Every structure is written in structure tokens, then in C-alpha cells.
PDB file of C-alpha atoms in Angstrom:
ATOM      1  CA  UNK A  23      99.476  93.598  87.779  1.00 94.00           C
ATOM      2  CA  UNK A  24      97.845  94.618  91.237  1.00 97.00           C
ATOM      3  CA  UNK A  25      97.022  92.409  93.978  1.00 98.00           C
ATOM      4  CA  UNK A  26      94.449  93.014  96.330  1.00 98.00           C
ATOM      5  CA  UNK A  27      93.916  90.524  99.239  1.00 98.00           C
ATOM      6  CA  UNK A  28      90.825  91.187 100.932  1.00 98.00           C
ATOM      7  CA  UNK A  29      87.682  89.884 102.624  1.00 97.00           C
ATOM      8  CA  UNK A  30      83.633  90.041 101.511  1.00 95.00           C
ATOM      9  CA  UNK A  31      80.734  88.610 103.297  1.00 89.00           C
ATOM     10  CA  UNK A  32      82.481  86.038 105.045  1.00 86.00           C
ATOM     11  CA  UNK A  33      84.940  84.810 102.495  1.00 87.00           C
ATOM     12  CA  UNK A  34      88.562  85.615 102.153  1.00 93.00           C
ATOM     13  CA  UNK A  35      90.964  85.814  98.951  1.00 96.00           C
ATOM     14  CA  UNK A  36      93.549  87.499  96.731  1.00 98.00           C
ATOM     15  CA  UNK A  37      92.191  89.365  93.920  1.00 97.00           C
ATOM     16  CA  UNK A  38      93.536  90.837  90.343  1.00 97.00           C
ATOM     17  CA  UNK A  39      92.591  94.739  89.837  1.00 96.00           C
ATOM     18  CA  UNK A  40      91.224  94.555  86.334  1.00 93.00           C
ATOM     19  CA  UNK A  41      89.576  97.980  84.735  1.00 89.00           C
ATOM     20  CA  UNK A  42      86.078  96.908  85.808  1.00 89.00           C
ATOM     21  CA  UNK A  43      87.436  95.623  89.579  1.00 94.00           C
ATOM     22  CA  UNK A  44      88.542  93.067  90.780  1.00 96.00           C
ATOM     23  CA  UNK A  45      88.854  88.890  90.139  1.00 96.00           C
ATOM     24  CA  UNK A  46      89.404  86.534  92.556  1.00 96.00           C
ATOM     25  CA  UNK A  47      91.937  84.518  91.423  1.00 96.00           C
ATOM     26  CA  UNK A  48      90.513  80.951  92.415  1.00 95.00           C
ATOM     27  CA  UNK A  49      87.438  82.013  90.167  1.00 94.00           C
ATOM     28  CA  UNK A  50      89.633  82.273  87.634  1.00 94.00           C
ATOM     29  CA  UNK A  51      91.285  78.888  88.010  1.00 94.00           C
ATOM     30  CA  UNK A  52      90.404  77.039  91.532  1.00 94.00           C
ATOM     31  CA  UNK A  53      94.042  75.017  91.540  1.00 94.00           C
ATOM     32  CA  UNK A  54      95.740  78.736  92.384  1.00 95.00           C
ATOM     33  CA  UNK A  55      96.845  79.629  95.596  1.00 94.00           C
ATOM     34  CA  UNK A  56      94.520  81.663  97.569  1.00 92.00           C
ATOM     35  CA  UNK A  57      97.457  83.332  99.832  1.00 96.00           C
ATOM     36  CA  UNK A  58      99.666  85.965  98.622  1.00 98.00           C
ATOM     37  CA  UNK A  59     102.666  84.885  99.865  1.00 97.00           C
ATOM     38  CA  UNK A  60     102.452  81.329  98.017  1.00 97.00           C
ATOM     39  CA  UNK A  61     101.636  83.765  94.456  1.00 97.00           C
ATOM     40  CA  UNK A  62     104.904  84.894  95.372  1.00 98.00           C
ATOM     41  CA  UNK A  63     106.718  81.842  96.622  1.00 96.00           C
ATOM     42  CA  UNK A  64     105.813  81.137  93.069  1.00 95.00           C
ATOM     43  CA  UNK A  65     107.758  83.229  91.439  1.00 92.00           C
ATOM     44  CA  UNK A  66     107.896  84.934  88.375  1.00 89.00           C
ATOM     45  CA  UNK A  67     106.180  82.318  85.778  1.00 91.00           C
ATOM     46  CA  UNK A  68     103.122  81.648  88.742  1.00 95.00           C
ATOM     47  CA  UNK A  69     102.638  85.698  88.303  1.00 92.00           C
ATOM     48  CA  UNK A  70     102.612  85.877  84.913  1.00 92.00           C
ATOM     49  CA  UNK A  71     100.186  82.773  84.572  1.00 94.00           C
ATOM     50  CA  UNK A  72      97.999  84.582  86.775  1.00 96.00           C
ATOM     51  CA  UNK A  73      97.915  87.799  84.707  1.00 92.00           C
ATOM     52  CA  UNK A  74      97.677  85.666  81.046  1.00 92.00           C
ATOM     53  CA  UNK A  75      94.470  84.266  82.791  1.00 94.00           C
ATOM     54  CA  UNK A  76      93.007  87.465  84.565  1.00 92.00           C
ATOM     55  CA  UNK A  77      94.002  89.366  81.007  1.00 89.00           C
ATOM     56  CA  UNK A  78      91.556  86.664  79.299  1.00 90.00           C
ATOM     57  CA  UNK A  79      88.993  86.449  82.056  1.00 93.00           C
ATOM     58  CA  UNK A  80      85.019  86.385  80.598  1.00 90.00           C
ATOM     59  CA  UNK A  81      83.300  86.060  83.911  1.00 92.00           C
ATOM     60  CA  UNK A  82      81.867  87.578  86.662  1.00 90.00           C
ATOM     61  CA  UNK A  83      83.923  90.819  88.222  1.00 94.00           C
ATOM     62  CA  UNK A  84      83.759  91.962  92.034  1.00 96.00           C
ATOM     63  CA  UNK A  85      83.540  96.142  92.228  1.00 96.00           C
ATOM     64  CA  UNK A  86      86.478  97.157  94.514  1.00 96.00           C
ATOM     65  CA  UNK A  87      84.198  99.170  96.555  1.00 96.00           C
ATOM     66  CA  UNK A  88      82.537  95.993  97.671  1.00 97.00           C
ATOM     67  CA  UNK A  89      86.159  94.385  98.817  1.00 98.00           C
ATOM     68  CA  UNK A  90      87.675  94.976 102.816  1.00 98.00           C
ATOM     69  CA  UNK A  91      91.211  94.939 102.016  1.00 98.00           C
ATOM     70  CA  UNK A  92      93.529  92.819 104.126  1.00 98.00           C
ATOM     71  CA  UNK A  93      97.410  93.060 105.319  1.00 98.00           C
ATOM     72  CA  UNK A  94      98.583  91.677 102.075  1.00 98.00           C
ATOM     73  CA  UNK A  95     100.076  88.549 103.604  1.00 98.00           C
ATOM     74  CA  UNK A  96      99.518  85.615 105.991  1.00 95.00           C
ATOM     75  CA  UNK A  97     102.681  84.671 106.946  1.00 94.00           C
ATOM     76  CA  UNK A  98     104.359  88.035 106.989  1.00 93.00           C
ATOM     77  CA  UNK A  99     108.449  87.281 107.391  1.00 94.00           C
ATOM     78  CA  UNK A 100     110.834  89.888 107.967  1.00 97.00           C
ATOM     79  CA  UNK A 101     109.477  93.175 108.673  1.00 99.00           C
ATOM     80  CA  UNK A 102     112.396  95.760 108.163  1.00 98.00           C
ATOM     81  CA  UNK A 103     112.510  99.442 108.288  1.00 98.00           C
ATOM     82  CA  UNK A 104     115.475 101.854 106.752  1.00 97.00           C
ATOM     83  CA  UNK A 105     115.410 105.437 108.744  1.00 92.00           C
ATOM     84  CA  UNK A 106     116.388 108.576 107.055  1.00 90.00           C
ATOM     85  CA  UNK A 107     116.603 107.895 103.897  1.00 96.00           C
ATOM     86  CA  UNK A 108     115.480 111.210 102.601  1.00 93.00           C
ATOM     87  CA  UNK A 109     117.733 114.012 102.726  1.00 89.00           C
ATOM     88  CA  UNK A 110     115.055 116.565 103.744  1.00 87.00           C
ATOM     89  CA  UNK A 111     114.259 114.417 106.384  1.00 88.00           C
ATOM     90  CA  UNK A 112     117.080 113.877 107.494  1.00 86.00           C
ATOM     91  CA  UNK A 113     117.572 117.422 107.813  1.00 86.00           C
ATOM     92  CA  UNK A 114     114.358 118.280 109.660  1.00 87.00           C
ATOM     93  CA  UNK A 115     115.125 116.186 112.276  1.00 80.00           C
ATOM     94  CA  UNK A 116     118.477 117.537 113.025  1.00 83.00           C
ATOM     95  CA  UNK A 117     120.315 114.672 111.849  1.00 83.00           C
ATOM     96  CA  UNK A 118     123.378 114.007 109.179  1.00 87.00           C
ATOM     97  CA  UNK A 119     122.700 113.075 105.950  1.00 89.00           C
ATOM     98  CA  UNK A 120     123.725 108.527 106.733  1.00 90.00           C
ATOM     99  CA  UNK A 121     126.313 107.437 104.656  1.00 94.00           C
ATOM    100  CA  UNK A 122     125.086 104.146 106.291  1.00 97.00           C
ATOM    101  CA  UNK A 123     121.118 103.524 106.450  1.00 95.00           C
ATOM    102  CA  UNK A 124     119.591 103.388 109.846  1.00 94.00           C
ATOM    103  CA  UNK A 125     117.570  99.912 109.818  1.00 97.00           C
ATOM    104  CA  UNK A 126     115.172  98.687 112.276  1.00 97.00           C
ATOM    105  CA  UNK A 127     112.426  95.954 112.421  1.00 97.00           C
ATOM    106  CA  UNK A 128     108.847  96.107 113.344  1.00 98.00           C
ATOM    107  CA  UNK A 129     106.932  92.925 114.488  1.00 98.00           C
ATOM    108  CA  UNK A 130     103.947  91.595 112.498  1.00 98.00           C
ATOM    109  CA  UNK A 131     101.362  92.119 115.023  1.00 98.00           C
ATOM    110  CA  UNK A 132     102.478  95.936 114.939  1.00 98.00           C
ATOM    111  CA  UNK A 133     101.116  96.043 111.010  1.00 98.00           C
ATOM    112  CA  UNK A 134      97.878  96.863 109.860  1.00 99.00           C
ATOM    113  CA  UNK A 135      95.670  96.774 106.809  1.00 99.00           C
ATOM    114  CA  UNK A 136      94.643  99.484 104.619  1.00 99.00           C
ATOM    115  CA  UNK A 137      91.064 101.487 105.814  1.00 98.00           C
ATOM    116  CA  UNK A 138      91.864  99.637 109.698  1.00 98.00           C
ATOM    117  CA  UNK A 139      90.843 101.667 112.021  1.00 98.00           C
ATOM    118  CA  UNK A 140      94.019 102.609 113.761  1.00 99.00           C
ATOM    119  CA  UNK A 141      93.888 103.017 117.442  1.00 98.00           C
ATOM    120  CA  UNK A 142      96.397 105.750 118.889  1.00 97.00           C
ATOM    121  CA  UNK A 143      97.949 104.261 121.717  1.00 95.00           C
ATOM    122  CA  UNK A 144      96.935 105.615 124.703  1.00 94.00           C
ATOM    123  CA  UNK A 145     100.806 105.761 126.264  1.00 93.00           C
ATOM    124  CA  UNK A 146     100.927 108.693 123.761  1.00 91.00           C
ATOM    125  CA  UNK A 147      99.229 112.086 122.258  1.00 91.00           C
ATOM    126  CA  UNK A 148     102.645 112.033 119.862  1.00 97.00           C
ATOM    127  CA  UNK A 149     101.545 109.764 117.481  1.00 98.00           C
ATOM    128  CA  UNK A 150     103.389 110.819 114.260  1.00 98.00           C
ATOM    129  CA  UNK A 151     102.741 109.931 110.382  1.00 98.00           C
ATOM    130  CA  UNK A 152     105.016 108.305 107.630  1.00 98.00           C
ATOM    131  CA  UNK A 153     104.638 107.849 104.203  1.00 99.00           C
ATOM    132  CA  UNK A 154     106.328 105.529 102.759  1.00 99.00           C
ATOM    133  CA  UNK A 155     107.239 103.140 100.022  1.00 99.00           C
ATOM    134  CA  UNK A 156     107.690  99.605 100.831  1.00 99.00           C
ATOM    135  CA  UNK A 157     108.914  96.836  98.749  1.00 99.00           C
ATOM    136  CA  UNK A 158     107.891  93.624  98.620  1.00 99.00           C
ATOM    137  CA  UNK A 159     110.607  90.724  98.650  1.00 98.00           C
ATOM    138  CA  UNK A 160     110.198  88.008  95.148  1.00 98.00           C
ATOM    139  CA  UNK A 161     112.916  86.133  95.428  1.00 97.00           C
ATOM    140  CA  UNK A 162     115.081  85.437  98.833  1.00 97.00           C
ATOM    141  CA  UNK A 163     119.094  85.390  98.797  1.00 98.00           C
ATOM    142  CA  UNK A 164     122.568  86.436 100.780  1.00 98.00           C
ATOM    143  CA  UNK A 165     124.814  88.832  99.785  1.00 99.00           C
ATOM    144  CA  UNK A 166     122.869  90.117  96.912  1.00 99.00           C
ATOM    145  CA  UNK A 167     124.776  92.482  94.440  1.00 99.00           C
ATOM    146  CA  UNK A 168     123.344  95.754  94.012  1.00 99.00           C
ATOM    147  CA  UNK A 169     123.366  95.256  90.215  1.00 99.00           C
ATOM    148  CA  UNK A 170     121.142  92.163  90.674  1.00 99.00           C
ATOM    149  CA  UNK A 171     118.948  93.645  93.528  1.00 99.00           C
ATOM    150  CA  UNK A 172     115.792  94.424  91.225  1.00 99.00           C
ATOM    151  CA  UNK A 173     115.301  90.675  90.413  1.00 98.00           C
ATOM    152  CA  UNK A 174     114.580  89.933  93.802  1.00 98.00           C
ATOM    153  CA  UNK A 175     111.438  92.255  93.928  1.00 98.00           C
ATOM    154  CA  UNK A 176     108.179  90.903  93.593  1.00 98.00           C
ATOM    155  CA  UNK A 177     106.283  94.529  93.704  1.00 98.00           C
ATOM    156  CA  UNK A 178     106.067  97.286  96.064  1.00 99.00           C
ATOM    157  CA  UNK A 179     103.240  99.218  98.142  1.00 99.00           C
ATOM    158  CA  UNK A 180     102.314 101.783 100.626  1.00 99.00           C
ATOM    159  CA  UNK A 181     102.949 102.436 103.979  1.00 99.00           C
ATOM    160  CA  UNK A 182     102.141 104.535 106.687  1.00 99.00           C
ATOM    161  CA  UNK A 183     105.418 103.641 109.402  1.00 98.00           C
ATOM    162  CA  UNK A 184     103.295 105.598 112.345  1.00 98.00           C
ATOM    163  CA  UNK A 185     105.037 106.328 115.198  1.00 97.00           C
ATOM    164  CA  UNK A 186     105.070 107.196 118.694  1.00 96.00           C
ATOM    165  CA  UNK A 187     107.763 110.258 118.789  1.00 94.00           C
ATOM    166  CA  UNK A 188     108.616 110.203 122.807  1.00 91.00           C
ATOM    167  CA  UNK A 189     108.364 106.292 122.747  1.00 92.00           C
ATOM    168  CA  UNK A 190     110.925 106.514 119.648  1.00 86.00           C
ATOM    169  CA  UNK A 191     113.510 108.457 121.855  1.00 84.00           C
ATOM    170  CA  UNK A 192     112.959 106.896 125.064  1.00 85.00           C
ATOM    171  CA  UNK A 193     116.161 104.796 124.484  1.00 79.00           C
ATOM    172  CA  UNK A 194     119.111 105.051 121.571  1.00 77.00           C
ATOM    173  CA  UNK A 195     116.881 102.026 119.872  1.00 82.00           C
ATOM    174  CA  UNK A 196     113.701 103.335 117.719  1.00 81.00           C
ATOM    175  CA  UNK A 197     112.235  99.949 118.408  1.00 89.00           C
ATOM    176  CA  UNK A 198     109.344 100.831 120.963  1.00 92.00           C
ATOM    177  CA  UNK A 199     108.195 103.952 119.275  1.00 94.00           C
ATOM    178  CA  UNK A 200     107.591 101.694 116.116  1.00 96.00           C
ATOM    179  CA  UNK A 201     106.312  98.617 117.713  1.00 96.00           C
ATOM    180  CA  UNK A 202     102.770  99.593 119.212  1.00 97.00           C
ATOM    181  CA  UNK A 203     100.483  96.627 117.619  1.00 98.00           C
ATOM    182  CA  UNK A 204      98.158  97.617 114.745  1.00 98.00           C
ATOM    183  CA  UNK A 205     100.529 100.801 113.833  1.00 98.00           C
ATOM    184  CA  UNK A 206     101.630 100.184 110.624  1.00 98.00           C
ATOM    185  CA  UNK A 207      99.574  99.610 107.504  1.00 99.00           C
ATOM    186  CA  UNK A 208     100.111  98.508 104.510  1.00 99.00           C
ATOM    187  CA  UNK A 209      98.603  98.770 100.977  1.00 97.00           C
ATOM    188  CA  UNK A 210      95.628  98.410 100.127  1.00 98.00           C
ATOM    189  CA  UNK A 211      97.276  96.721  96.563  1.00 99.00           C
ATOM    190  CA  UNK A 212     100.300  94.951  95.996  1.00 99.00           C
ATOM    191  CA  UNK A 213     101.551  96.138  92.332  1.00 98.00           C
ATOM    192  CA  UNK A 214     103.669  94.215  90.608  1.00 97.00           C
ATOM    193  CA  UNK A 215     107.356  95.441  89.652  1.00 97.00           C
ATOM    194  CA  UNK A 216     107.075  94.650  85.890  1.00 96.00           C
ATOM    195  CA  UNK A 217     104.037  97.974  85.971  1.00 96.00           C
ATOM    196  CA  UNK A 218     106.314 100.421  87.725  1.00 98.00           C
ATOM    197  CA  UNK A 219     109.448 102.378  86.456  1.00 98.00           C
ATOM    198  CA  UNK A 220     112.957 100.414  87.425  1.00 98.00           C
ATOM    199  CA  UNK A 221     113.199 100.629  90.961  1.00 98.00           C
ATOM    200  CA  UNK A 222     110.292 102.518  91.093  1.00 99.00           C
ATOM    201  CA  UNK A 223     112.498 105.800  90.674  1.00 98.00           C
ATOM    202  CA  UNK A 224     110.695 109.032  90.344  1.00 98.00           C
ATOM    203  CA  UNK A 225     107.184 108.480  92.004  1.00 99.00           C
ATOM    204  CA  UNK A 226     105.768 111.341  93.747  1.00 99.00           C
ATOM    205  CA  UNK A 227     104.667 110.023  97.004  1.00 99.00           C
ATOM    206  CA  UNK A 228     102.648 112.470  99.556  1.00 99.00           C
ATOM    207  CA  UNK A 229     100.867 112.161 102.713  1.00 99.00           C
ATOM    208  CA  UNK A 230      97.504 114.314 103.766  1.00 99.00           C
ATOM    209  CA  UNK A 231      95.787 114.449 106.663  1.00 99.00           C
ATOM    210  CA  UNK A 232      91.865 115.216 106.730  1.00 99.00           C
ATOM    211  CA  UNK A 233      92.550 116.361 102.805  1.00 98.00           C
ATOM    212  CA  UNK A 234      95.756 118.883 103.484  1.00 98.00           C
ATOM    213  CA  UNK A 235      99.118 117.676 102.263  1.00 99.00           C
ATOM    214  CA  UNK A 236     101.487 117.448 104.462  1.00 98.00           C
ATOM    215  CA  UNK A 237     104.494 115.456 102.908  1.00 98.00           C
ATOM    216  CA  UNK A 238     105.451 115.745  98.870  1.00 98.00           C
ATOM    217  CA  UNK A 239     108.180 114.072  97.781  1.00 97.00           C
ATOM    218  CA  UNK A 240     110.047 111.245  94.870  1.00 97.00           C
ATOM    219  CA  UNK A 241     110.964 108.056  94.881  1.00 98.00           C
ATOM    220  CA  UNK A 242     114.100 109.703  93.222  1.00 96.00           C
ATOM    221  CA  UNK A 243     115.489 111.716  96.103  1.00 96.00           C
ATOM    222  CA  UNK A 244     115.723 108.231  97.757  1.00 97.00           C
ATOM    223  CA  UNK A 245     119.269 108.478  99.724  1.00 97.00           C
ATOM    224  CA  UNK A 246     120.086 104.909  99.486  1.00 98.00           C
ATOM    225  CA  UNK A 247     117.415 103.199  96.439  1.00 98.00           C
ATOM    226  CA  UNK A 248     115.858 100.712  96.222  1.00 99.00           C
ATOM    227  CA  UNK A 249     118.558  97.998  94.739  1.00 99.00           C
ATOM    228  CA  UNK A 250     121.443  99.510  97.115  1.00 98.00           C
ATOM    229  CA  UNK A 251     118.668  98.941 100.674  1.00 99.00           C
ATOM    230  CA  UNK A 252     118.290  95.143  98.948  1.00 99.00           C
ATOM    231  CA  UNK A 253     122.069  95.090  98.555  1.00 99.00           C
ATOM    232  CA  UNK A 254     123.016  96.343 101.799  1.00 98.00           C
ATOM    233  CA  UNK A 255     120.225  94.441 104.108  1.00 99.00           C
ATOM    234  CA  UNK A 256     121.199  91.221 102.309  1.00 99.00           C
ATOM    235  CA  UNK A 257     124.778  91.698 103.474  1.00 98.00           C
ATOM    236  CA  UNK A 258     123.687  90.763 107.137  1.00 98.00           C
ATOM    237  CA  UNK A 259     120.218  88.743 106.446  1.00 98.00           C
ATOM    238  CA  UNK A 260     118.976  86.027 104.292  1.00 98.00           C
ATOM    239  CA  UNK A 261     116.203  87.952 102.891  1.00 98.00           C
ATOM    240  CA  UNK A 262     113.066  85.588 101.572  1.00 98.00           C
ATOM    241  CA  UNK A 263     109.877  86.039  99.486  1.00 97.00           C
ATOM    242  CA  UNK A 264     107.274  87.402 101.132  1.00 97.00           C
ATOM    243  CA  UNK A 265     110.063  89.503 103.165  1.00 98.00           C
ATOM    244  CA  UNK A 266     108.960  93.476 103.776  1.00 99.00           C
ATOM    245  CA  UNK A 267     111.161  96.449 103.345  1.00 99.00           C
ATOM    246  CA  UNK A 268     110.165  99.901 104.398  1.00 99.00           C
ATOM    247  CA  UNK A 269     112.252 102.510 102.537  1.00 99.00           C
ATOM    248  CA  UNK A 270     112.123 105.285 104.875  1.00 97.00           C
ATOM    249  CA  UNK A 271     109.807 108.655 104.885  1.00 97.00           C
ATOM    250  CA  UNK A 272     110.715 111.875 103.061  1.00 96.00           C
ATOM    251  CA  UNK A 273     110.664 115.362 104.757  1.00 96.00           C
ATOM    252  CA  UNK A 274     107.213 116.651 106.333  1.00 96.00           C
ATOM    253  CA  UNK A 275     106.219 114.758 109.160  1.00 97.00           C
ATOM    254  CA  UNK A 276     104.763 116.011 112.182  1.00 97.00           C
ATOM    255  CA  UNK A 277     107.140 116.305 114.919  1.00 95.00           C
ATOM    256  CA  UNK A 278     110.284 119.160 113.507  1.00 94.00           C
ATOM    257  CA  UNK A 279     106.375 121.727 112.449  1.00 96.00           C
ATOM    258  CA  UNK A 280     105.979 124.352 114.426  1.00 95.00           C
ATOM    259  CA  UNK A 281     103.547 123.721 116.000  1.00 97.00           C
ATOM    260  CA  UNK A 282     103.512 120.350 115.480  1.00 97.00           C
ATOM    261  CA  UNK A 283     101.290 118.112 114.092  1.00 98.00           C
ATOM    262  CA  UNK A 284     100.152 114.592 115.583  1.00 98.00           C
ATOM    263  CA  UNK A 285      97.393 112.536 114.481  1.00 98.00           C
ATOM    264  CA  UNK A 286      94.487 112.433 116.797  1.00 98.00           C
ATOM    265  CA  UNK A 287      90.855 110.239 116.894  1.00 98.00           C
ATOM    266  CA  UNK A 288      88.721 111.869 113.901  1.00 98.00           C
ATOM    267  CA  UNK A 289      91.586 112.002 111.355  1.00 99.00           C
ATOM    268  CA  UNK A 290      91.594 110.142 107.852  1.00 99.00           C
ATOM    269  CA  UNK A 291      95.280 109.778 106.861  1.00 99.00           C
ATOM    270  CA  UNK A 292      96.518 108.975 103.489  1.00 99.00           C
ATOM    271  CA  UNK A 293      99.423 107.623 101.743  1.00 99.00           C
ATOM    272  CA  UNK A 294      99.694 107.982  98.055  1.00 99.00           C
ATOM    273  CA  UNK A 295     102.368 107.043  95.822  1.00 99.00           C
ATOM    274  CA  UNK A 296     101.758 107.488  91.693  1.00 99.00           C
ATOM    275  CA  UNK A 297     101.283 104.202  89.994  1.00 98.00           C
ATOM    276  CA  UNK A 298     100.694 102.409  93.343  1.00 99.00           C
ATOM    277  CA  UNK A 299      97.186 104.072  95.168  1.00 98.00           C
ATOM    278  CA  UNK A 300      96.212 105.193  97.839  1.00 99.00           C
ATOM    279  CA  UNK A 301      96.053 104.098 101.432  1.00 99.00           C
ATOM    280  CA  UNK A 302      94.033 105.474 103.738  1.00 99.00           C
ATOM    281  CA  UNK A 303      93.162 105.094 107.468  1.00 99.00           C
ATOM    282  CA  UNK A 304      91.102 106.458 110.303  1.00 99.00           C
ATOM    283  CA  UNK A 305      92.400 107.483 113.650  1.00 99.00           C
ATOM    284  CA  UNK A 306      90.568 106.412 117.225  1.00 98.00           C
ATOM    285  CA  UNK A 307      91.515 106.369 120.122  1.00 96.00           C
ATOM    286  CA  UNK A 308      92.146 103.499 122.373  1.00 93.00           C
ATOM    287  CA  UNK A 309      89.060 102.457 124.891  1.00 84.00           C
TER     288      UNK A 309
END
């Protein structure tokens, strides 16, 4: 199942991507949620409800084209980032292949939405593309075992981690080169883990800029997947539902090209992953 969360003419909701568009889950029963996050505080028998009911649904169906998506949650908990967790990333940047992932966080006002207008900061002309797969936290826990991992994930999306290069190295911390508000969005659907291979191993995931590829890569040449980031992050941190997880960015990105390549005010940037969509944003820059 896909989730869309999204706004039209005023009103607000979560939607079900049928073949025809989308439903609105309150139309098709008013006592569910209308937030994301409580679909997924409701775990696994909520979901499925929710599909058995969209599967059967006789009435009235939005087009997509119609829908603004929104950041997929409300309440957006934990926000956290693994670095270099592609090989030939790794190795573009000059660094060792981790035998230990590099984690970070990034605040919730630094997300975005997918087709948000993403301002580039105007601290920097170094403003630097990720694709990304993210997953999307089901069910909360400590200590999770890696063989257990994939039960705690509701679905996954896409991101775009954008980044400010010279902010990034300004310190031995990432943080501030990942922080800028508005720099990291998300989406534009949240699909469902039950639709998607286990783990969501082998999904080619690429990034373009203005219609040229620039990154082409699988979910399978993940250093540390999907189960062992849930595993290893759950070691230190109570993760919970509605908790975000950013896998990390295969080889490609701007910075390690010669010349390099930076987004700049004009650009449409995409993020596709097979299986998931597509998400896509324009560049401007800052007033």
C-alpha cells in the first residue's frame, strides 16, 4: 500500500494510491485517523484495515495530479542519518570503507516535502545532492536483534539528504552542513513494507538533475542493510513509530566530480527508487 499525505484546496489528509489515484482515507471510513503517524501508531492490523477498505472502495477517487504532497508526518520523532554506507561512496570521498556506520541526526524543521521549493542557503554555492532511501519506523523497541529488525518497519521512502559541503567540514561533526531548515525532503509516498522485496534489497535508486543522471546505484550494495542500521541504532536509542532513518547515499554526488557539480536556483532534482517513485524538487535561491 502507498500513502500519500497531502493538501487540496484548503483541506489536509492522508490518502491511499489506488490505480485510478488516490482516496482519502476518512472518505473511506470517517472514524480513521487523518495523521500518518497515528496509521502507524496503529500498527500492523490498523494498515491492513485500511487497505481491505481502500481495496473495496466504490466511491469517488482524487487524481494525484490534483494532490500537494506533504512531509509525510506531523509529529516527526527521531530524524537519523547513517553516512557512508555505500562502498563507492565511500571511496569517492576518500574515506575507508566503516566497519562501524557513521550516524548523525537532522532536526525536523531541516525536512521538507516532496515538489517544495527548496531554497539554497545563501551561506553557501556548495549545496550538494543525496539520494537516498529512508525507512520508516512501525514498531519502536531497544536493543533490537538484527534477525527481528524487519518487523519494526512500517515502509520506506525517498530522500534527498542535501547538503552544504564546506558547512559539512567546518568542524569533525557533519551536523551544520545537514541542518539548514527546509533541506531535506522526503517522499512524496510512504509505501508500505509488505509491497517491497525483504529489506527492500536490490532497488535501483538514481538521482538526476535537470533530466541527466547523476547517481545509479542498489539497495543491495547497501554496506550495513537495512535490518543491521535498525539493529545497530537500537543498541544506543529507543527507536519509536513514526521514527526516520536515512540509509546513506551511494557513489555520484557532486562534490569528488571534476568539476564539480552543485545544485543551483533553476534546477529540478530527482530521487527515484524502483517500487517507491519519484521525488522531485526545485532549487531557488534564498531572498
Amino acid at each position: 500500500m502507498q500513502y500519500l499525505v497531502y493538501s487540496k484546496a484548503g483541506r489536509s489528509g492522508v490518502a491511499v494510491v489506488v490505480a485510478s489515484g488516490a482516496v482519502d482515507v476518512r472518505d473511506i471510513d470517517a472514524q480513521l485517523p487523518c495523521e500518518l503517524d497515528d496509521i502507524i501508531a496503529g500498527g500492523a492490523a490498523l494498515s491492513a484495515r485500511i487497505g481491505s477498505l481502500a481495496a473495496n472502495y466504490k466511491g469517488a477517487v482524487m487524481p494525484l495530479v490534483s494532490l500537494t504532497p506533504r512531509f509525510p508526518l506531523s509529529r516527526p520523532g527521531n530524524i537519523i542519518c547513517v553516512g557512508l554506507n555505500y562502498a563507492g561512496h565511500a571511496k569517492e570521498g576518500g574515506h575507508e570503507i566503516p566497519t562501524y556506520p557513521g550516524l548523525f541526526m537532522r532536526t525536523p524543521e531541516s525536512m521538507a516535502a516532496a515538489e517544495q521549493a527548496i531554497v539554497r542557503p545563501r551561506e553557501s554555492e556548495k549545496f550538494d545532492y543525496e539520494a537516498e532511501l529512508m525507512i520508516v519506523v512501525g514498531k519502536g523497541g531497544r536493543r533490537i536483534k538484527e534477525a527481528d529488525a524487519l518487523e519494526h518497519v512500517f515502509g520506506y521512502t525517498c530522500f534527498n539528504d542535501m547538503s552544504l559541503r564546506d558547512y559539512q567540514r567546518k568542524g569533525a561533526q557533519w551536523l551544520p552542513g545537514k541542518n539548514f531548515d527546509g533541506t531535506g525532503p522526503v517522499g512524496p509516498v510512504v509505501v508500505t513494507a509488505d509491497e517491497l522485496p525483504k529489506g527492500a534489497h536490490g532497488l535501483r535508486i538514481t538521482s538526476r538533475i535537470n533530466g541527466t543522471t547523476l547517481q545509479d546505484s542498489n539497495t543491495a550494495d547497501l554496506i550495513f542493510s537495512v535490518a543491521r542500521c535498525i539493529a545497530i541504532i537500537s543498541e544506543f536509542a529507543t527507536l519509536k513509530p513514526g521514527d526516520l532513518i536515512a540509509t546513506g547515499t551511494p557513489e555520484g554526488v557532486g562534490y569528488p566530480r571534476k568539476p564539480p557539480v552543485f545544485m543551483k536556483a533553476g534546477d529540478t532534482v530527482e530521487v527515484e527508487i524502483d517500487k517507491i517513485g519519484i521525488l522531485r524538487n526545485t532549487i531557488i535561491d534564498e531572498a
